XYZ file of C-alpha atoms in Angstrom:
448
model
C 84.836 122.234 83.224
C 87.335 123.647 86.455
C 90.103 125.295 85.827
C 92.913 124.213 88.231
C 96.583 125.905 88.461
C 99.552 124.117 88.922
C 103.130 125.436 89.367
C 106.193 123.016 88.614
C 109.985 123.617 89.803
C 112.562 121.333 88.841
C 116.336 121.783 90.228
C 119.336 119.496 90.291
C 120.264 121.017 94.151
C 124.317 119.455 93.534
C 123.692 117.933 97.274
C 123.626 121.588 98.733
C 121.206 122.348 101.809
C 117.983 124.144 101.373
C 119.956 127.639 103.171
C 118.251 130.271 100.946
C 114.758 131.698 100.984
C 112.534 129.865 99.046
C 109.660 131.967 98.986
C 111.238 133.756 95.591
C 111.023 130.226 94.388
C 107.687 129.040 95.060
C 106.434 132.971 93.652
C 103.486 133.221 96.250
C 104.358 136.997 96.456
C 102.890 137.382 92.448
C 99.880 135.976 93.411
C 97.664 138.850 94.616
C 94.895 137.146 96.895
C 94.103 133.197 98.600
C 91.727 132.631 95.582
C 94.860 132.953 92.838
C 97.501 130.449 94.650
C 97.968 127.704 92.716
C 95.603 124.725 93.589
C 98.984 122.393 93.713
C 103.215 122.884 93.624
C 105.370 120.045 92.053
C 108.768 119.752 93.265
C 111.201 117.726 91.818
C 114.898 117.746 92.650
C 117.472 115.972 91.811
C 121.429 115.074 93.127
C 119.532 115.650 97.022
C 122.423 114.607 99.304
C 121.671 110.935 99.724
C 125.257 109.280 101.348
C 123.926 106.499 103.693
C 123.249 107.953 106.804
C 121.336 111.250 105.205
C 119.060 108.638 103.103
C 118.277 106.566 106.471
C 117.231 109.637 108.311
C 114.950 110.639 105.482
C 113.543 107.561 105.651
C 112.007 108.170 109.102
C 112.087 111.742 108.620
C 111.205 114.420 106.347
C 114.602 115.466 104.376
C 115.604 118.983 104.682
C 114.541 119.815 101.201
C 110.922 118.837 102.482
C 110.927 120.704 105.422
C 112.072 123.917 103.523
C 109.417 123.595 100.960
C 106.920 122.928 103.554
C 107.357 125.275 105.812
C 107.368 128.021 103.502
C 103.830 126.431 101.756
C 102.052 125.978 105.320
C 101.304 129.549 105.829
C 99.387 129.473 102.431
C 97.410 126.276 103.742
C 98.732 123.983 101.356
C 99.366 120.377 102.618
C 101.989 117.587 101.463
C 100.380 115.015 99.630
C 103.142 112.609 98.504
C 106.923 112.718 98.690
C 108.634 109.892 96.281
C 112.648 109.380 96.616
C 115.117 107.328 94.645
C 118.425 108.067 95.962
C 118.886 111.822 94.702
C 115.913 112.197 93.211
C 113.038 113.750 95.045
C 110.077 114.559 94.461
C 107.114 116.196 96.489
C 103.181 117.071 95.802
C 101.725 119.437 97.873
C 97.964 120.978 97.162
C 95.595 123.409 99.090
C 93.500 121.900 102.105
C 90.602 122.174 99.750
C 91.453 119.825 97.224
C 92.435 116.794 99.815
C 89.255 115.064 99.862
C 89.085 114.918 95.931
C 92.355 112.924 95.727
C 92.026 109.274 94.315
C 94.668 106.289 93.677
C 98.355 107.817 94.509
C 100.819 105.253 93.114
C 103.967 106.018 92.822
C 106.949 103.706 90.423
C 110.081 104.658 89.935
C 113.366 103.620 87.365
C 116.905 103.221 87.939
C 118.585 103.857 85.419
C 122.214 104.180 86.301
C 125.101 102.037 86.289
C 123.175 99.810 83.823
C 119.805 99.591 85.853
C 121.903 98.718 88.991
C 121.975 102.725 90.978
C 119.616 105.120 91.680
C 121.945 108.093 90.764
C 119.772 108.211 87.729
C 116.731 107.527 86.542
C 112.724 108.486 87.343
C 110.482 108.984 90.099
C 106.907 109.047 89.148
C 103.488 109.724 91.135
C 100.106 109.511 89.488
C 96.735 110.307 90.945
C 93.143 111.431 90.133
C 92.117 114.967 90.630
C 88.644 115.736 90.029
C 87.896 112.372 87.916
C 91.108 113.383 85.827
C 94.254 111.231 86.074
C 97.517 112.717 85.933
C 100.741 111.914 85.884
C 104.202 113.554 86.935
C 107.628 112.563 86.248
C 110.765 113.557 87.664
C 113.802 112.369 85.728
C 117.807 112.882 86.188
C 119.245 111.323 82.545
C 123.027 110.255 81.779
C 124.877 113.623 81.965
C 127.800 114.567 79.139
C 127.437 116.273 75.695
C 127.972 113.105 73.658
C 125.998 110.908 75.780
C 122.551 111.419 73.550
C 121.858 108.088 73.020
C 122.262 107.119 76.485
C 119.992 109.370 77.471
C 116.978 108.581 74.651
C 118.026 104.796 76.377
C 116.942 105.855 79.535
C 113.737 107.825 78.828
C 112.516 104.869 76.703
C 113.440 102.449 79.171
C 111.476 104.658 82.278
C 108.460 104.635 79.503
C 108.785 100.655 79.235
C 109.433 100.075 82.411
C 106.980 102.055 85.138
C 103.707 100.265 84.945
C 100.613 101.091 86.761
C 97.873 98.680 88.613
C 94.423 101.454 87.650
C 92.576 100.736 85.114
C 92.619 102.787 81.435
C 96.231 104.339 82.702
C 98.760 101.395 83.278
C 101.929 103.197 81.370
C 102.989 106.895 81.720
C 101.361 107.964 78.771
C 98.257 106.263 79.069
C 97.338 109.569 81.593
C 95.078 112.859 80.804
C 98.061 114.773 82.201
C 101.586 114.137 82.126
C 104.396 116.524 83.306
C 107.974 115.457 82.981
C 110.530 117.465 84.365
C 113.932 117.465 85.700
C 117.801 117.338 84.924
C 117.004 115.848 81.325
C 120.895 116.834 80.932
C 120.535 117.462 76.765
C 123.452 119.423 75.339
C 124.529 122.055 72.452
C 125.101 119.296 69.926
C 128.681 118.958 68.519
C 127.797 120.497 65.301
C 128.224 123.798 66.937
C 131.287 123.226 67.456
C 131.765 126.350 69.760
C 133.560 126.751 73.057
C 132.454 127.636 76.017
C 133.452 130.743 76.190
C 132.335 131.821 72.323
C 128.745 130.469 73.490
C 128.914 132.634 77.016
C 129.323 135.551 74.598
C 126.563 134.678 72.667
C 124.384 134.212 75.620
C 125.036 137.699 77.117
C 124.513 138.826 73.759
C 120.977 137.565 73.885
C 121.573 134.699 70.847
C 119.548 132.409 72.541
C 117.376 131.189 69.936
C 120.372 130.743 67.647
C 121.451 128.656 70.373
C 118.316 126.990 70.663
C 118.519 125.613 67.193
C 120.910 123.595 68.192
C 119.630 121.882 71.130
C 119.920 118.225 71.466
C 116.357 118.050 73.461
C 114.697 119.415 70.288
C 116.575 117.502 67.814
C 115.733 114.124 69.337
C 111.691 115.350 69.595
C 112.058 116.280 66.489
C 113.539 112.730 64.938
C 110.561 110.813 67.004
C 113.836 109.007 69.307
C 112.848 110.187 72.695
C 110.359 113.013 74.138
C 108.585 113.564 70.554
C 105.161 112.458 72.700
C 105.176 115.296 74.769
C 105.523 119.147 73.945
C 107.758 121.899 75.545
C 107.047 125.911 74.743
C 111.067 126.748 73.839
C 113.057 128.303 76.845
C 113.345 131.989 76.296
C 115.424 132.083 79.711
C 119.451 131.546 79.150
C 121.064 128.062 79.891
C 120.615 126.550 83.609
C 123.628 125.017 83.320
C 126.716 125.314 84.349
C 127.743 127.663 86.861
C 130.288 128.609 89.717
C 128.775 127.845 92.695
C 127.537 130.683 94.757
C 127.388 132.969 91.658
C 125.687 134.098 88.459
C 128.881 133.762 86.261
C 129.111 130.945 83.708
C 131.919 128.052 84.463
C 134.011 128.509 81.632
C 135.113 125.024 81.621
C 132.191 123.855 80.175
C 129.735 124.572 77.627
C 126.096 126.270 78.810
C 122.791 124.181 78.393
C 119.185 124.262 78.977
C 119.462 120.929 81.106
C 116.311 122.031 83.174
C 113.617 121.198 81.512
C 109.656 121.125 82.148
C 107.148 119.295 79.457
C 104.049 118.901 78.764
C 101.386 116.057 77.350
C 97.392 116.382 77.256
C 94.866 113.679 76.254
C 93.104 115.938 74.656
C 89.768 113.711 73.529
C 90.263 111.040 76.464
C 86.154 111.740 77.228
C 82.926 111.750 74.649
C 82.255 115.365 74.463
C 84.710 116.774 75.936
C 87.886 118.405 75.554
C 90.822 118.559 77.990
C 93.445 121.437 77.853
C 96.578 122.744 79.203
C 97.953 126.198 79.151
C 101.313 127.284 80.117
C 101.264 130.353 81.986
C 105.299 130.646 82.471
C 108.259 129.423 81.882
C 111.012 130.715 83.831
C 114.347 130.172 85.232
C 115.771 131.926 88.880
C 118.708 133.284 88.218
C 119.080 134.888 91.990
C 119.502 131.062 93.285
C 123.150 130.755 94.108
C 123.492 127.290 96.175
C 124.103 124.813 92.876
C 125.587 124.758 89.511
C 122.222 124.473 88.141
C 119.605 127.315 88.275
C 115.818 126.067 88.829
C 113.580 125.812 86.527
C 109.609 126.365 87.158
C 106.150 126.439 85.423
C 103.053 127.678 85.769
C 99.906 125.847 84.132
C 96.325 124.991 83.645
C 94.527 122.386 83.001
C 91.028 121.860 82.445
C 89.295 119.031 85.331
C 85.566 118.034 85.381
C 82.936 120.674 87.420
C 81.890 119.369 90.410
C 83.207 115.826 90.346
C 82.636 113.592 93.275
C 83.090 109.768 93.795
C 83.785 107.108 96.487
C 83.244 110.013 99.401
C 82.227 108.923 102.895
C 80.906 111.563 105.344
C 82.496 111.389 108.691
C 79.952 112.807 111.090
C 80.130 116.062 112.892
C 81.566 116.088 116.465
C 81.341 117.584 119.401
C 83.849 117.281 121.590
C 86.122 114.566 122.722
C 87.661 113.811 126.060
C 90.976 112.708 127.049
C 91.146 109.867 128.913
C 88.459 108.321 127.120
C 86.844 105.940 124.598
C 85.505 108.273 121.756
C 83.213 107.189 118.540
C 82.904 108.903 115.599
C 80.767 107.994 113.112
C 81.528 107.445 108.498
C 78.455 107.152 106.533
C 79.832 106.086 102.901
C 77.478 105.121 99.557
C 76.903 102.281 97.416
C 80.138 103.030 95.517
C 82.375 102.709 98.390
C 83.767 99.681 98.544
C 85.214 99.460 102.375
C 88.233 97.300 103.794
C 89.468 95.955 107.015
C 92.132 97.866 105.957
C 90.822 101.372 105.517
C 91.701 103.542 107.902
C 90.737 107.024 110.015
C 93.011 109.012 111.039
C 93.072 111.557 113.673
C 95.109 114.843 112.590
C 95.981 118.183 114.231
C 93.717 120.435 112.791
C 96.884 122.649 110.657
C 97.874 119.204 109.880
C 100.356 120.127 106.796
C 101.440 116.602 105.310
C 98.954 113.539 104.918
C 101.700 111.712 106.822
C 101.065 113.602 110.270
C 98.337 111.973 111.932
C 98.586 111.526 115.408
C 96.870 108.370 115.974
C 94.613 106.284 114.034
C 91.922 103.279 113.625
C 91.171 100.344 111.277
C 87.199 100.295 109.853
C 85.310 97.834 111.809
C 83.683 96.500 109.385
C 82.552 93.338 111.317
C 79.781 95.854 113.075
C 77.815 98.326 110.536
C 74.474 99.992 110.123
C 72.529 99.338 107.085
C 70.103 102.658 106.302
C 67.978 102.222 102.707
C 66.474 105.692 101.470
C 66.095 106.693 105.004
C 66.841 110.322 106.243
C 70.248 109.762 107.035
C 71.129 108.703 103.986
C 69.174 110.498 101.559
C 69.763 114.123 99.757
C 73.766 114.120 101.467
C 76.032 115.879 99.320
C 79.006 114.687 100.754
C 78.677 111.773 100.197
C 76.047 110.851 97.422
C 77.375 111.145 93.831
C 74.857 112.098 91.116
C 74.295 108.493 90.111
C 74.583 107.319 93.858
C 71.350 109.325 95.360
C 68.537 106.810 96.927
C 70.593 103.978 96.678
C 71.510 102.415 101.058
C 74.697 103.828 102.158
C 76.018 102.034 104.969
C 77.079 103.632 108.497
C 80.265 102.539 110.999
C 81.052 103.135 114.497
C 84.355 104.034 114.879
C 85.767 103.788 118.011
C 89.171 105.504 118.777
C 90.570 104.048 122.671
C 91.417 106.284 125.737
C 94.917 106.286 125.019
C 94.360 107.714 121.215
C 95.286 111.675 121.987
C 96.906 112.987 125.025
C 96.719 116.419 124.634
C 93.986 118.844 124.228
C 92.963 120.477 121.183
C 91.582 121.273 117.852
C 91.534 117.888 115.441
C 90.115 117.038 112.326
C 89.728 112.898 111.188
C 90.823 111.697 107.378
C 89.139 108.751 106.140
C 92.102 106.843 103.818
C 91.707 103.363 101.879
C 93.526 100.588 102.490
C 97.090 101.453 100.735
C 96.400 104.953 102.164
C 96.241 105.905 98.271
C 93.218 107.579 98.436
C 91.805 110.036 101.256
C 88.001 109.595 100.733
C 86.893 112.095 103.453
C 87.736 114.339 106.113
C 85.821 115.379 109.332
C 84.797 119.447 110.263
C 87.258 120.720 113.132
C 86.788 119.483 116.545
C 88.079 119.962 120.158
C 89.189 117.666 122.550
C 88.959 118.697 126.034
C 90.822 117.712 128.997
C 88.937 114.918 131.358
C 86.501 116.771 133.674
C 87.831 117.497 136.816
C 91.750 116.546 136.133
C 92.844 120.232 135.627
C 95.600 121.190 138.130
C 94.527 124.472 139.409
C 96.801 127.521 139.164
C 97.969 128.531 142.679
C 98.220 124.426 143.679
């Protein structure tokens, strides 16, 4: 089996803008060479400023928090998969160029649990998908906030678990995944046994008593009973309480007791498959104190888990091209196997060729599936890598003409084309780089 690396933050922002550097954050500095970045980063915020006209605006546009995290990952070559919102909750997927083409069935659900059911101020966004035949699952989560609010909280992770349901066979619920990572504000308290103020527990803390602490954590208490969490499994903080703080400083508010609110856990399937076994490893668990912006500090992860070697499936091969000409008609060509299943609705899209988010393509066109080329065991078909599975060689592929119209791209260029299903959940193949030229005999010469 691959090894693939993931890195998780979660951080409850406290509606604050994205003004601090958040290359410290992301920790692409540690990483000593391309080969060691982490093949994907999972974001997940929550409390993102979301009064009504900053939540229309992100609807059209990317939110700030977006564009921060994007920016800063685009030099690395990493490019935004997914971004899921419920009112303050946010959450974003971003993975290396490399890994695009291997991504199957993004579906995202998501939970409100505030106000009864009624508001978004709480609850879960989810995203699942398959990497490399694997299906995983990730969970961002805001819970009902106060110390004595336990039960509230165990209410609303049970009721995201009952109430997200997925339409992919073998992983309809949450847990029903290889993978799942949940993270987020889970807002568990010191319970009241402790009986400590805040200020007795800040002394502790700078006193390094954390694991005292720890033993009284409501998080672990309710794992422990079986009421909420007890499926998944968390490596215990060694990093002092996320929460809360003075804004704009490292110092403890005193008017409230410190907790480990942040939290980022874990569950593996371990014998999903006959003969094999899946595994995570958690590389680190860490909190960044030097972020000043919120009362929360954020929280982030880095871990492995174990996908299948060489793993291909429903991959089309969009045909090399040449060049392309503004002004135009222009073809291009998708040769997919017998275990593609095409749509009138599956659709190519035509991308800058840094493209950095799956939702940047400049123009597209729907499959005409109406006019196709059948090819059995011929040439074209047989022996292609890209697009033949193990248990799809020799069997007839099928080849379309795509044709994009003269109006499709208006300025010269390098592009690439991304072949996506129907509900754009899947992203089955992508072209080599290409240029498009100006039309022959249109350029305005210099001294004119």
């Amino acid at each position: 089996m691959d090894t693939l690396r993931i890195y998780i933050i979660t951080w409850n922002v406290a509606t604050r803008s994205p003004d601090e550097n958040m290359l410290d954050l992301l920790d692409v500095k540690k990483f000593k060479n391309k080969d060691s970045l982490p093949d994907f980063y999972i974001i997940g915020l929550q409390e993102v400023k979301s009064q009504p006209q900053n939540y229309v605006m992100d609807t059209f546009f990317n939110d700030p928090w977006t564009n921060a995290f994007k920016t800063a990952l685009a030099p690395y070559d990493y490019v935004k998969v997914k971004t899921s919102r419920l009112v303050g909750l946010l959450l974003n997927i971003f993975c290396l160029r490399k890994h695009v083409v291997h991504l199957r069935d993004i579906y995202t659900e998501q939970t409100r649990t505030g106000l009864m059911g009624f508001w978004g101020n709480k609850g879960a966004v989810t995203t699942r998908l398959q990497i490399y035949g694997c299906s995983v699952c990730f969970v961002n989560c805001h819970l009902a906030p106060h110390d004595n609010f336990v039960k509230e909280r165990i209410d609303d992770y049970n009721t995201i678990l009952q109430g997200q349901k997925f339409t992919v066979k073998d992983t309809t619920t949450i847990l029903f995944h290889d993978y799942v990572f949940w993270f987020g504000d889970l807002n568990f308290r010191l319970d009241d046994e402790i009986s400590l103020p805040a200020n007795v527990i800040i002394k502790k803390i700078e006193s390094n008593q954390i694991a005292s602490l720890l033993d009284h954590d409501q998080l672990k208490q309710v794992m422990a009973s079986g009421e909420a969490f007890s499926e998944l499994i968390e490596n215990g903080p060694t990093f002092q309480p996320t929460y809360k703080y003075n804004f704009h400083s490292q110092v403890y508010d005193p008017k409230r007791r410190p907790a480990w609110t942040d939290r980022i856990l874990y569950r593996v399937n371990k014998f999903a498959y006959e003969n094999i076994t899946l595994d995570v490893k958690q590389i680190s668990y860490k909190s960044y104190d030097q972020y000043l912006l919120s009362d929360h500090k954020p929280v982030a992860s880095e871990i492995t888990m174990k996908v299948f070697s060489n793993y291909t499936e429903r991959q089309v091969e969009l045909k090399p091209v040449d060049s392309w000409v503004i002004d135009s008609e222009n073809k291009a060509i998708v040769t997919m196997e017998a275990d593609v299943t095409p749509s009138d609705w599956d659709w190519i899209g035509v991308f800058k060729d840094n493209f950095t988010g799956l939702d940047e393509y400049v123009t597209y066109v729907f499959l005409p599936i109406s006019t196709h080329e059948n090819h059995s065991n011929d040439s074209e078909c047989e022996g292609e890598s890209m697009v033949a599975t193990s248990s799809a060689v020799n069997q007839p592929c099928t080849s379309y003409v795509v044709t994009f119209p003269d109006t499709a791209i208006r300025a010269p260029g390098n592009y690439r084309l991304l072949y996506f299903t129907k509900n754009s959940d899947s992203i089955l193949g992508m072209s080599e780089c290409f240029t498009v030229e100006e039309t022959p005999g249109c350029r305005v010469p210099m001294d004119w």
